[in-house]
PDB file of C-alpha atoms in Angstrom:
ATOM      1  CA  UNK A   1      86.530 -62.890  55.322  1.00  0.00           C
ATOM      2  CA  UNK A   2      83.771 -64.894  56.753  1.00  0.00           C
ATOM      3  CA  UNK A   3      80.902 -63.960  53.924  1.00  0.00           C
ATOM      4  CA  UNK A   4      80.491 -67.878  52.797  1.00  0.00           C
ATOM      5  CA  UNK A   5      79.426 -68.651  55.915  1.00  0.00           C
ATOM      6  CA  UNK A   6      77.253 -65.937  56.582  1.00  0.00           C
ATOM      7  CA  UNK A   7      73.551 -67.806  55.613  1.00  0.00           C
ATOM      8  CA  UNK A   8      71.915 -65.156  54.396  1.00  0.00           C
ATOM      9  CA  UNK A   9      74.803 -62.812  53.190  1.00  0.00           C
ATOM     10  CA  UNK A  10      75.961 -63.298  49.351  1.00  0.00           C
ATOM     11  CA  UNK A  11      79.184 -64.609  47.910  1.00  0.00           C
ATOM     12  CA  UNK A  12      82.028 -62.243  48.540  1.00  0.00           C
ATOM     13  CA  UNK A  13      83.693 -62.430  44.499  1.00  0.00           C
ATOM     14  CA  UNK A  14      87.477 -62.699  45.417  1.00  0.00           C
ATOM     15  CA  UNK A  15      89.674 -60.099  43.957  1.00  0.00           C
ATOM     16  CA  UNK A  16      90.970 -61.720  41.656  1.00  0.00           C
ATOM     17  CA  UNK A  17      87.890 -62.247  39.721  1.00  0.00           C
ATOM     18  CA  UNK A  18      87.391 -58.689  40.040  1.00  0.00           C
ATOM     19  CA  UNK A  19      90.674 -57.118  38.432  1.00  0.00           C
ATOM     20  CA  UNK A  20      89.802 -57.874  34.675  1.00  0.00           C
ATOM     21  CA  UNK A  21      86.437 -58.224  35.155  1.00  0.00           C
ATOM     22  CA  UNK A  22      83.784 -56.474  32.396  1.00  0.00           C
ATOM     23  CA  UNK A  23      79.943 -56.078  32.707  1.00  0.00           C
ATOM     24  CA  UNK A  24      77.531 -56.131  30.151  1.00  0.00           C
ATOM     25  CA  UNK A  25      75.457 -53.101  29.681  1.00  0.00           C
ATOM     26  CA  UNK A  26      72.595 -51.860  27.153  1.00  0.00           C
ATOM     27  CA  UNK A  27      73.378 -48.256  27.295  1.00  0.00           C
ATOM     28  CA  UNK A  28      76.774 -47.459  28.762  1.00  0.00           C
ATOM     29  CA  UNK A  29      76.547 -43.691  28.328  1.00  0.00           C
ATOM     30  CA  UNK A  30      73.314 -44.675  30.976  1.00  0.00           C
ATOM     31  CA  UNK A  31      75.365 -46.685  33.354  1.00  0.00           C
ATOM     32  CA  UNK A  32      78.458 -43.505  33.241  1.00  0.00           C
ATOM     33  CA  UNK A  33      75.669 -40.981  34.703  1.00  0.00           C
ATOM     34  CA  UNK A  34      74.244 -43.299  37.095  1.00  0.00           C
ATOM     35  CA  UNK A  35      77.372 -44.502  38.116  1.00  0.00           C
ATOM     36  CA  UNK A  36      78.828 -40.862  38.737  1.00  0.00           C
ATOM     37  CA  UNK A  37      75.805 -39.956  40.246  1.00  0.00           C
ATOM     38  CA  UNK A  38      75.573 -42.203  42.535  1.00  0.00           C
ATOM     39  CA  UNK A  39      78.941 -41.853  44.016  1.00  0.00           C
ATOM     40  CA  UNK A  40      78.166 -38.317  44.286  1.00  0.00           C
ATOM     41  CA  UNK A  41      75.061 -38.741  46.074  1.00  0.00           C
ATOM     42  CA  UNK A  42      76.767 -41.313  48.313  1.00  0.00           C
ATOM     43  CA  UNK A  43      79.469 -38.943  49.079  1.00  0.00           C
ATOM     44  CA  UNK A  44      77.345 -36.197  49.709  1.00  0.00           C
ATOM     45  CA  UNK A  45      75.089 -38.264  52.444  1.00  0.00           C
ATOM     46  CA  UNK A  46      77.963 -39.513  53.876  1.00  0.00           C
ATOM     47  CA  UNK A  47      79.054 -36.074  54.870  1.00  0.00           C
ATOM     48  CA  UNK A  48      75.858 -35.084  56.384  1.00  0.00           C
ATOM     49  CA  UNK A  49      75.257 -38.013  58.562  1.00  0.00           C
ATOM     50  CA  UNK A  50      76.083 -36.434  61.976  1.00  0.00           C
ATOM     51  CA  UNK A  51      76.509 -39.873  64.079  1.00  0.00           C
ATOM     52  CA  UNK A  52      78.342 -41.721  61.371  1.00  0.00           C
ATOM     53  CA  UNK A  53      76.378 -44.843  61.435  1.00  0.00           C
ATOM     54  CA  UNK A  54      75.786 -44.353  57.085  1.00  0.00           C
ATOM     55  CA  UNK A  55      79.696 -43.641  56.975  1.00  0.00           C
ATOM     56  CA  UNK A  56      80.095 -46.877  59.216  1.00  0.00           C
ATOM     57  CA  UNK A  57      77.669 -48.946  56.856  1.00  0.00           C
ATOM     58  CA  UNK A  58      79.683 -47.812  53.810  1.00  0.00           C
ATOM     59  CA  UNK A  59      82.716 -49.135  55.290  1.00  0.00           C
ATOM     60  CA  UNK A  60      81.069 -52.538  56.378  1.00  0.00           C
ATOM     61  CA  UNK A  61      79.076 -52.869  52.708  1.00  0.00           C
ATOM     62  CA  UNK A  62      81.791 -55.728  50.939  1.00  0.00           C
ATOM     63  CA  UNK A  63      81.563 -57.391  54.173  1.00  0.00           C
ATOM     64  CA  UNK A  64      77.842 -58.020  54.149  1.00  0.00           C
ATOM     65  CA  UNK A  65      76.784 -57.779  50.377  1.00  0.00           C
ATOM     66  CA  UNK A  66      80.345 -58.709  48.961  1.00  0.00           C
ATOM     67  CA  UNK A  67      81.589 -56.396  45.775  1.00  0.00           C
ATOM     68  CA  UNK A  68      79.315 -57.091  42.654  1.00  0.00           C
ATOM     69  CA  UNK A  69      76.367 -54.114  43.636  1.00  0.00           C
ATOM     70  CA  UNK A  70      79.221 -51.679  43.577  1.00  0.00           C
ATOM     71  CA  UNK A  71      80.849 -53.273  40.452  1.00  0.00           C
ATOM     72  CA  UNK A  72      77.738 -53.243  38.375  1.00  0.00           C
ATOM     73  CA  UNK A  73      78.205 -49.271  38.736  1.00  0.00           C
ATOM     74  CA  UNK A  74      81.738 -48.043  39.416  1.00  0.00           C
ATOM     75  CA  UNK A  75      84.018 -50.614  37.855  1.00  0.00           C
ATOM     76  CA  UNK A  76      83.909 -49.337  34.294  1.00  0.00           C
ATOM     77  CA  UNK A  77      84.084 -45.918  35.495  1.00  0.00           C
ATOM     78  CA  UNK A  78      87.847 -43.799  34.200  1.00  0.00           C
ATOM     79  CA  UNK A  79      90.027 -44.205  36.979  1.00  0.00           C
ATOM     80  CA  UNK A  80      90.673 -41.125  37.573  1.00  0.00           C
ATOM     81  CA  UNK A  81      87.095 -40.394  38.587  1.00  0.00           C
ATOM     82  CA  UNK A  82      85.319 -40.603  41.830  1.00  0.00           C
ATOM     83  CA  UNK A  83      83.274 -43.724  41.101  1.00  0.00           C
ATOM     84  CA  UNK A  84      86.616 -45.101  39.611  1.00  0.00           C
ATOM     85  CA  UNK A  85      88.212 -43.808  42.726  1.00  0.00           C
ATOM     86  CA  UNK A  86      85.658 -44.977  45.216  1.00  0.00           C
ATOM     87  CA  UNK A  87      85.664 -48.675  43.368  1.00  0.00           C
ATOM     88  CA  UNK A  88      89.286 -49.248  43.450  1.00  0.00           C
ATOM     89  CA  UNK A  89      89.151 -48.266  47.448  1.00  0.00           C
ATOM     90  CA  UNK A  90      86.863 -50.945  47.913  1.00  0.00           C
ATOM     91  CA  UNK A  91      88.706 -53.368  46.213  1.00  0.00           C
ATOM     92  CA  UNK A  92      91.759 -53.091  47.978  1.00  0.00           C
ATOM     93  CA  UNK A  93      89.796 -52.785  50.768  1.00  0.00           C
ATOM     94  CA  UNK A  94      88.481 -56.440  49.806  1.00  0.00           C
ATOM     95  CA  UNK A  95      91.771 -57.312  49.086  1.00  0.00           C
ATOM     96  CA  UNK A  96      92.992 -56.756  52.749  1.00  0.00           C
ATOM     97  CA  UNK A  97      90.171 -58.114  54.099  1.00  0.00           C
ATOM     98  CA  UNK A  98      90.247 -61.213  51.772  1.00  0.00           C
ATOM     99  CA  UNK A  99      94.010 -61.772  52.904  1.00  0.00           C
ATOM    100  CA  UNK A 100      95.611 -59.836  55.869  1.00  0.00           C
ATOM    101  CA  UNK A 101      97.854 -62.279  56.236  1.00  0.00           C
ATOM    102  CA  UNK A 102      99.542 -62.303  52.769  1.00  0.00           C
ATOM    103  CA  UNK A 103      98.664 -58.009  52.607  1.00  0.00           C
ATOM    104  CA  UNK A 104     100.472 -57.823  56.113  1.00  0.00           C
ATOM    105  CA  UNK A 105     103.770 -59.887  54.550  1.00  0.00           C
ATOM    106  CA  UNK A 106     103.755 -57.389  51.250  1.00  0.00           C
ATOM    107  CA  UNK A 107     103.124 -54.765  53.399  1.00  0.00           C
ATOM    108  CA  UNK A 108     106.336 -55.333  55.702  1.00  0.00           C
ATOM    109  CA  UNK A 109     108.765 -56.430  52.822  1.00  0.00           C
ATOM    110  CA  UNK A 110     107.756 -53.189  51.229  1.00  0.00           C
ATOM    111  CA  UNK A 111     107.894 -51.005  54.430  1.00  0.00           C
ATOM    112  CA  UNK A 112     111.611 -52.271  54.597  1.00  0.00           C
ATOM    113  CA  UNK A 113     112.557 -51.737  50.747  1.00  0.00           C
ATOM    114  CA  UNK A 114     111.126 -49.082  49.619  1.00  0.00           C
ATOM    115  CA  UNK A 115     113.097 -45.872  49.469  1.00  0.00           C
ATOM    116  CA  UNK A 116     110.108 -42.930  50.207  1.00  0.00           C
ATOM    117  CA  UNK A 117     108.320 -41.727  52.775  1.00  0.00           C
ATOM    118  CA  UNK A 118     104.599 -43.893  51.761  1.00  0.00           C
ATOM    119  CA  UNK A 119     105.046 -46.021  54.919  1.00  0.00           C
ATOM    120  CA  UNK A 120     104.311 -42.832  56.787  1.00  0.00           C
ATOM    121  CA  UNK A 121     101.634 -41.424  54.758  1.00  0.00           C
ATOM    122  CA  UNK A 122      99.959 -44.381  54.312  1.00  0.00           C
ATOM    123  CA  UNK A 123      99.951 -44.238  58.647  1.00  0.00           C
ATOM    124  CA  UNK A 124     100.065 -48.279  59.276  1.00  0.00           C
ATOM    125  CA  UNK A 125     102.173 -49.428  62.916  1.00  0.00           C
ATOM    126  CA  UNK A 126     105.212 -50.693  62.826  1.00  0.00           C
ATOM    127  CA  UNK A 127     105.285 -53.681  62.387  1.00  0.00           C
ATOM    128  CA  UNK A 128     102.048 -54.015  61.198  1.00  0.00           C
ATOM    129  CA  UNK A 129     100.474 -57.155  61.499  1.00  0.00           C
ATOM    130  CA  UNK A 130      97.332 -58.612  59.908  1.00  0.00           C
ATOM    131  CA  UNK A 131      94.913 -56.813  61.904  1.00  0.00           C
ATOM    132  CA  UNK A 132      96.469 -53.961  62.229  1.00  0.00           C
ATOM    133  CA  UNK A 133      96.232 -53.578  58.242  1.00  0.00           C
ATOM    134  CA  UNK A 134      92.674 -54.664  58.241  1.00  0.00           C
ATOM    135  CA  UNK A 135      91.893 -51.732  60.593  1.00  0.00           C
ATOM    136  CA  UNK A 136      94.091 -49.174  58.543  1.00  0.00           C
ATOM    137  CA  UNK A 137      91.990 -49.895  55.699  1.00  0.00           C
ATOM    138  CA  UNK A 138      88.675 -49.230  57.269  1.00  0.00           C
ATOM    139  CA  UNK A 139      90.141 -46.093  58.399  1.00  0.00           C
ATOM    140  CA  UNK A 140      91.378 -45.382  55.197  1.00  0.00           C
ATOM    141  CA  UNK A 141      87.832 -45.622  53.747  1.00  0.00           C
ATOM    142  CA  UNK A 142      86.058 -44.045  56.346  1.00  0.00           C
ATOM    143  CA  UNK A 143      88.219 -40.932  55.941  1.00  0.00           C
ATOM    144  CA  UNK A 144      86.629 -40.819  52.329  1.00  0.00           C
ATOM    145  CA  UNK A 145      83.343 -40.030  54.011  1.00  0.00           C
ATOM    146  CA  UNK A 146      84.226 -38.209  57.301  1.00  0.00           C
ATOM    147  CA  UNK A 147      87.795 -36.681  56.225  1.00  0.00           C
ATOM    148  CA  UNK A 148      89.751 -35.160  53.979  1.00  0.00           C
ATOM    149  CA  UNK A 149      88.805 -37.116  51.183  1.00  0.00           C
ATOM    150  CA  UNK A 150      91.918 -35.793  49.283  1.00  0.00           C
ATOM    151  CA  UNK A 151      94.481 -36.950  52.112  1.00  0.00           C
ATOM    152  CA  UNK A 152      92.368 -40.295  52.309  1.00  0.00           C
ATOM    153  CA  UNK A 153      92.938 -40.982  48.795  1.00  0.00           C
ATOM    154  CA  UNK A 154      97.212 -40.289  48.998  1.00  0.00           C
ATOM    155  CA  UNK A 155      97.048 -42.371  52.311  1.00  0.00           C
ATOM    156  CA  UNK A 156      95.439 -45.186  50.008  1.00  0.00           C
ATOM    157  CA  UNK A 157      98.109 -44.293  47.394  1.00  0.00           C
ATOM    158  CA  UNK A 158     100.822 -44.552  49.574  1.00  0.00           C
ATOM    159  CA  UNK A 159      99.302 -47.692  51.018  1.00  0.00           C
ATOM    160  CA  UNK A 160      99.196 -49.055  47.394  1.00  0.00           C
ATOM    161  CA  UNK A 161     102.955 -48.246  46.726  1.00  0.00           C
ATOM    162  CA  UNK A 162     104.112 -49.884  49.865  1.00  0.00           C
ATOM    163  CA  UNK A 163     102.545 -53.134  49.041  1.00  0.00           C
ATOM    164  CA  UNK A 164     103.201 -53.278  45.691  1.00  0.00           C
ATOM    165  CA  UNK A 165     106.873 -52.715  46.797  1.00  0.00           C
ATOM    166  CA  UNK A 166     106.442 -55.406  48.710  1.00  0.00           C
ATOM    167  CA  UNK A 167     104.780 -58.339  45.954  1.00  0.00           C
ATOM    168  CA  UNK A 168     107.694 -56.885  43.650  1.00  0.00           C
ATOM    169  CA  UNK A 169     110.379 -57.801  45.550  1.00  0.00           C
ATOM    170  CA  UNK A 170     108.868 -60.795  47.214  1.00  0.00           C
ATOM    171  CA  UNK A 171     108.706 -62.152  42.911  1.00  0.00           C
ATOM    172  CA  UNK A 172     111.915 -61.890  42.772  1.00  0.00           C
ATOM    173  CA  UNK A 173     112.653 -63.942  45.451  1.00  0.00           C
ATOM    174  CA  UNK A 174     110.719 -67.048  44.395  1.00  0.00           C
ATOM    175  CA  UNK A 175     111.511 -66.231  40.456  1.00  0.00           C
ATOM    176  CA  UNK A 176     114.021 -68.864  40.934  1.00  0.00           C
ATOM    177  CA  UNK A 177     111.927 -71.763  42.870  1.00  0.00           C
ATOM    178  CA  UNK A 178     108.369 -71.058  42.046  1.00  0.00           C
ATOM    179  CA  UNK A 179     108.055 -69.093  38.811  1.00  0.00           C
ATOM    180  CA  UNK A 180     104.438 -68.993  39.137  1.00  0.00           C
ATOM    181  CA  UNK A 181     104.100 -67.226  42.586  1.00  0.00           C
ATOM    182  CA  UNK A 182     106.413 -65.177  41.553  1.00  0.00           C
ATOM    183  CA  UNK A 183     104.407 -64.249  38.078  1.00  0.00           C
ATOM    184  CA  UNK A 184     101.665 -63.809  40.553  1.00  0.00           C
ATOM    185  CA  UNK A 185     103.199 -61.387  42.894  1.00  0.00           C
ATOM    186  CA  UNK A 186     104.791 -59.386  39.818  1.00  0.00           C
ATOM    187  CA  UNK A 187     101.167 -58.671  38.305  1.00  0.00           C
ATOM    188  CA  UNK A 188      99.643 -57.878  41.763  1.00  0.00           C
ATOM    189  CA  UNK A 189     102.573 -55.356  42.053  1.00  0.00           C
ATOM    190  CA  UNK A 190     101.625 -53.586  39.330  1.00  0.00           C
ATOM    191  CA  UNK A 191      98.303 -53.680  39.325  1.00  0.00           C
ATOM    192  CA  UNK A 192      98.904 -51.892  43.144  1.00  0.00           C
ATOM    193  CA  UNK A 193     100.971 -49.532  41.383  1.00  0.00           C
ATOM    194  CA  UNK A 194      98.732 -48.413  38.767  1.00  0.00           C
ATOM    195  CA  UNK A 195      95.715 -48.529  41.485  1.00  0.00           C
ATOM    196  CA  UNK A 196      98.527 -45.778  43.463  1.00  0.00           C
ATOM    197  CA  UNK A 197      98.987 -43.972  40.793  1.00  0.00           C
ATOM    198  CA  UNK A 198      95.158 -43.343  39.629  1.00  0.00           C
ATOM    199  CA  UNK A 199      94.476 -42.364  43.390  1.00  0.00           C
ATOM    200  CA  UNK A 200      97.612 -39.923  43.474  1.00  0.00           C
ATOM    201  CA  UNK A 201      95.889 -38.134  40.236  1.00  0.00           C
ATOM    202  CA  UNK A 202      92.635 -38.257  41.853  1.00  0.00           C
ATOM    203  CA  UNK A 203      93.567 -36.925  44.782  1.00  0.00           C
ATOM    204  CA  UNK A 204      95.626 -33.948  42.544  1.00  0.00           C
ATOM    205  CA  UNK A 205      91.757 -33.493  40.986  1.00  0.00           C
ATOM    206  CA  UNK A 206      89.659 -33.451  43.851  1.00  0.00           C
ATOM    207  CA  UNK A 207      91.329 -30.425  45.162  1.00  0.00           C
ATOM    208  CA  UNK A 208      91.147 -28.658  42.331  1.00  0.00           C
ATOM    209  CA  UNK A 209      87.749 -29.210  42.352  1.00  0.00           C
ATOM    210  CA  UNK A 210      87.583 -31.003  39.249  1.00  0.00           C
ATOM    211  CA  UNK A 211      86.967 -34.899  40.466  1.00  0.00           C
ATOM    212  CA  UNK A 212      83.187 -35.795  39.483  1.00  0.00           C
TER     213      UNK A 212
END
Protein backbone atom coordinates (compact mmCIF):
# COMPACT_ATOMS: atom_id res chain seq x y z
CA UNK A 1 0.00 0.00 0.00
CA UNK A 2 1.07 3.45 -0.80
CA UNK A 3 -0.85 5.35 2.33
CA UNK A 4 2.67 6.75 3.87
CA UNK A 5 3.20 8.53 1.04
CA UNK A 6 -0.04 9.83 0.45
CA UNK A 7 0.50 13.71 2.14
CA UNK A 8 -2.59 14.21 3.33
CA UNK A 9 -3.93 10.57 3.86
CA UNK A 10 -3.27 8.97 7.51
CA UNK A 11 -1.05 6.12 8.56
CA UNK A 12 -2.35 2.83 7.29
CA UNK A 13 -1.81 0.63 11.03
CA UNK A 14 -0.31 -2.66 9.58
CA UNK A 15 -2.12 -5.77 10.44
CA UNK A 16 -0.27 -6.88 12.66
CA UNK A 17 -0.85 -4.18 15.08
CA UNK A 18 -4.36 -4.75 14.50
CA UNK A 19 -4.86 -8.59 15.44
CA UNK A 20 -4.59 -8.19 19.34
CA UNK A 21 -5.32 -4.85 19.41
CA UNK A 22 -7.95 -3.39 22.35
CA UNK A 23 -9.54 0.13 22.59
CA UNK A 24 -10.37 1.96 25.47
CA UNK A 25 -13.93 2.88 25.95
CA UNK A 26 -16.13 4.73 28.75
CA UNK A 27 -19.28 2.91 28.15
CA UNK A 28 -18.88 -0.26 26.12
CA UNK A 29 -22.54 -1.29 26.22
CA UNK A 30 -22.53 2.50 24.19
CA UNK A 31 -19.87 1.62 21.74
CA UNK A 32 -21.89 -2.28 21.08
CA UNK A 33 -25.11 -0.20 19.82
CA UNK A 34 -23.27 2.27 17.90
CA UNK A 35 -21.08 -0.11 16.54
CA UNK A 36 -24.03 -2.49 15.36
CA UNK A 37 -25.79 0.32 14.24
CA UNK A 38 -23.64 1.63 12.24
CA UNK A 39 -22.83 -1.37 10.24
CA UNK A 40 -26.41 -1.70 9.75
CA UNK A 41 -26.93 1.65 8.50
CA UNK A 42 -23.85 1.24 6.29
CA UNK A 43 -25.19 -1.89 4.90
CA UNK A 44 -28.45 -0.64 4.34
CA UNK A 45 -27.09 2.58 2.19
CA UNK A 46 -24.93 0.53 0.46
CA UNK A 47 -27.79 -1.38 -1.01
CA UNK A 48 -29.69 1.56 -2.11
CA UNK A 49 -27.01 3.41 -3.88
CA UNK A 50 -28.09 2.74 -7.52
CA UNK A 51 -24.61 3.77 -9.32
CA UNK A 52 -22.39 2.16 -6.75
CA UNK A 53 -20.07 4.97 -6.22
CA UNK A 54 -20.91 4.62 -1.90
CA UNK A 55 -20.33 0.72 -2.45
CA UNK A 56 -17.05 1.74 -4.40
CA UNK A 57 -15.97 4.24 -1.52
CA UNK A 58 -16.53 1.47 1.07
CA UNK A 59 -14.24 -0.70 -0.72
CA UNK A 60 -11.50 2.09 -1.21
CA UNK A 61 -11.99 3.42 2.73
CA UNK A 62 -8.49 1.45 4.34
CA UNK A 63 -6.85 2.74 1.35
CA UNK A 64 -7.45 6.41 1.99
CA UNK A 65 -8.18 6.67 5.84
CA UNK A 66 -6.22 3.39 6.79
CA UNK A 67 -8.14 0.96 9.51
CA UNK A 68 -8.35 2.75 12.99
CA UNK A 69 -12.07 4.76 12.18
CA UNK A 70 -13.46 1.33 11.58
CA UNK A 71 -11.57 -0.24 14.56
CA UNK A 72 -12.68 2.30 17.07
CA UNK A 73 -16.28 0.69 16.26
CA UNK A 74 -16.27 -2.87 14.94
CA UNK A 75 -13.18 -4.48 16.38
CA UNK A 76 -14.57 -5.39 19.78
CA UNK A 77 -17.70 -6.40 18.24
CA UNK A 78 -18.55 -10.80 18.75
CA UNK A 79 -17.35 -12.23 15.72
CA UNK A 80 -20.03 -13.68 14.75
CA UNK A 81 -21.83 -10.39 14.22
CA UNK A 82 -22.06 -8.10 11.31
CA UNK A 83 -19.79 -5.35 12.64
CA UNK A 84 -17.48 -8.31 13.73
CA UNK A 85 -18.06 -9.66 10.30
CA UNK A 86 -17.66 -6.48 8.35
CA UNK A 87 -14.24 -5.66 10.52
CA UNK A 88 -12.54 -8.86 9.95
CA UNK A 89 -13.33 -8.34 5.95
CA UNK A 90 -11.51 -5.29 6.09
CA UNK A 91 -8.70 -6.56 7.72
CA UNK A 92 -7.91 -9.19 5.50
CA UNK A 93 -8.71 -6.97 3.02
CA UNK A 94 -5.71 -4.78 4.51
CA UNK A 95 -3.86 -7.71 4.81
CA UNK A 96 -3.84 -8.39 0.97
CA UNK A 97 -3.40 -5.09 0.20
CA UNK A 98 -0.55 -4.61 2.77
CA UNK A 99 1.24 -7.76 1.15
CA UNK A 100 0.05 -9.34 -2.20
CA UNK A 101 3.10 -10.62 -2.66
CA UNK A 102 3.51 -12.79 0.50
CA UNK A 103 -0.84 -13.33 0.37
CA UNK A 104 -0.28 -14.47 -3.37
CA UNK A 105 2.66 -17.18 -2.13
CA UNK A 106 0.15 -18.51 0.88
CA UNK A 107 -2.44 -18.36 -1.39
CA UNK A 108 -0.77 -20.79 -4.08
CA UNK A 109 0.92 -23.22 -1.51
CA UNK A 110 -2.54 -23.56 -0.10
CA UNK A 111 -4.42 -23.81 -3.48
CA UNK A 112 -2.02 -26.86 -4.09
CA UNK A 113 -2.39 -28.58 -0.49
CA UNK A 114 -5.41 -28.26 0.58
CA UNK A 115 -7.82 -31.12 0.12
CA UNK A 116 -11.53 -29.11 -0.44
CA UNK A 117 -13.14 -27.36 -2.81
CA UNK A 118 -12.32 -23.39 -1.05
CA UNK A 119 -10.03 -22.60 -4.02
CA UNK A 120 -13.20 -22.58 -6.05
CA UNK A 121 -15.48 -20.86 -3.79
CA UNK A 122 -13.24 -18.46 -2.81
CA UNK A 123 -13.19 -17.74 -7.09
CA UNK A 124 -9.30 -16.49 -7.33
CA UNK A 125 -7.38 -17.47 -11.12
CA UNK A 126 -5.22 -19.94 -11.37
CA UNK A 127 -2.38 -19.16 -10.66
CA UNK A 128 -3.16 -16.24 -8.97
CA UNK A 129 -0.68 -13.74 -8.73
CA UNK A 130 -0.38 -10.63 -6.55
CA UNK A 131 -2.77 -8.58 -8.32
CA UNK A 132 -4.96 -10.86 -9.15
CA UNK A 133 -5.57 -11.45 -5.23
CA UNK A 134 -5.68 -7.78 -4.59
CA UNK A 135 -8.60 -7.55 -7.07
CA UNK A 136 -10.41 -10.75 -5.63
CA UNK A 137 -10.52 -9.06 -2.44
CA UNK A 138 -12.15 -5.89 -3.55
CA UNK A 139 -14.60 -8.04 -5.19
CA UNK A 140 -15.01 -9.97 -2.29
CA UNK A 141 -15.99 -6.83 -0.31
CA UNK A 142 -17.93 -5.21 -2.75
CA UNK A 143 -20.20 -8.27 -2.98
CA UNK A 144 -20.98 -7.44 0.81
CA UNK A 145 -22.71 -4.32 -0.43
CA UNK A 146 -24.00 -5.14 -3.97
CA UNK A 147 -24.35 -9.13 -3.60
CA UNK A 148 -25.26 -11.82 -1.83
CA UNK A 149 -23.83 -10.82 1.25
CA UNK A 150 -24.17 -14.47 2.52
CA UNK A 151 -22.13 -16.02 -0.53
CA UNK A 152 -19.63 -12.97 -0.09
CA UNK A 153 -18.95 -13.90 3.35
CA UNK A 154 -18.23 -18.08 2.44
CA UNK A 155 -16.17 -16.70 -0.60
CA UNK A 156 -14.12 -14.73 2.18
CA UNK A 157 -14.22 -17.95 4.27
CA UNK A 158 -13.01 -20.03 1.74
CA UNK A 159 -10.46 -17.39 0.85
CA UNK A 160 -9.37 -17.50 4.56
CA UNK A 161 -8.95 -21.38 4.58
CA UNK A 162 -6.90 -21.41 1.47
CA UNK A 163 -4.36 -19.08 2.83
CA UNK A 164 -4.16 -20.23 6.04
CA UNK A 165 -3.46 -23.65 4.34
CA UNK A 166 -0.97 -22.08 2.79
CA UNK A 167 1.15 -20.10 6.03
CA UNK A 168 0.61 -23.67 7.72
CA UNK A 169 2.42 -25.57 5.53
CA UNK A 170 4.84 -22.94 4.41
CA UNK A 171 5.88 -23.12 8.80
CA UNK A 172 6.66 -26.22 8.43
CA UNK A 173 8.96 -25.81 5.88
CA UNK A 174 11.23 -23.22 7.51
CA UNK A 175 10.54 -24.90 11.19
CA UNK A 176 13.86 -26.35 10.59
CA UNK A 177 16.01 -23.16 9.28
CA UNK A 178 14.16 -20.19 10.56
CA UNK A 179 12.07 -21.07 13.60
CA UNK A 180 10.82 -17.66 13.81
CA UNK A 181 9.19 -17.30 10.30
CA UNK A 182 7.95 -20.27 10.77
CA UNK A 183 6.28 -19.28 14.40
CA UNK A 184 5.09 -16.43 12.34
CA UNK A 185 3.39 -18.21 9.57
CA UNK A 186 1.88 -20.85 12.17
CA UNK A 187 -0.03 -17.94 14.13
CA UNK A 188 -1.12 -16.16 10.88
CA UNK A 189 -2.55 -19.63 9.91
CA UNK A 190 -4.65 -19.77 12.57
CA UNK A 191 -5.63 -16.63 13.08
CA UNK A 192 -6.96 -17.08 9.06
CA UNK A 193 -8.60 -20.05 10.25
CA UNK A 194 -10.50 -18.76 13.06
CA UNK A 195 -11.24 -15.43 10.85
CA UNK A 196 -12.85 -18.57 8.21
CA UNK A 197 -14.53 -20.02 10.60
CA UNK A 198 -16.40 -16.84 12.26
CA UNK A 199 -17.38 -15.85 8.57
CA UNK A 200 -18.68 -19.52 7.78
CA UNK A 201 -21.07 -19.03 11.05
CA UNK A 202 -21.93 -15.66 9.96
CA UNK A 203 -22.76 -16.44 6.81
CA UNK A 204 -25.01 -19.67 8.42
CA UNK A 205 -26.75 -16.47 10.49
CA UNK A 206 -27.34 -14.02 7.98
CA UNK A 207 -29.61 -16.29 6.15
CA UNK A 208 -31.47 -17.16 8.79
CA UNK A 209 -32.03 -13.81 9.34
CA UNK A 210 -30.53 -13.64 12.59
CA UNK A 211 -26.98 -11.64 11.86
CA UNK A 212 -27.39 -8.00 13.48
Amino acid sequence: MSDESREFHKPVRRPAELFDRRFAAEDPAEVSRVAHSTAQALLARARTDPDGEIVERLVAFTSEHGIDDIAELWSRSPSRSLPGALWRLYLIQLMIHDDPQTAALLYERGRLEIASVDPVVAGAPTPAGPDELVDLVDTILRGLFQGDFAVALDRAAAFSRVQASGASHLADDYEATEPERASALTTRALRLADYATDLTACAALWRRESLS
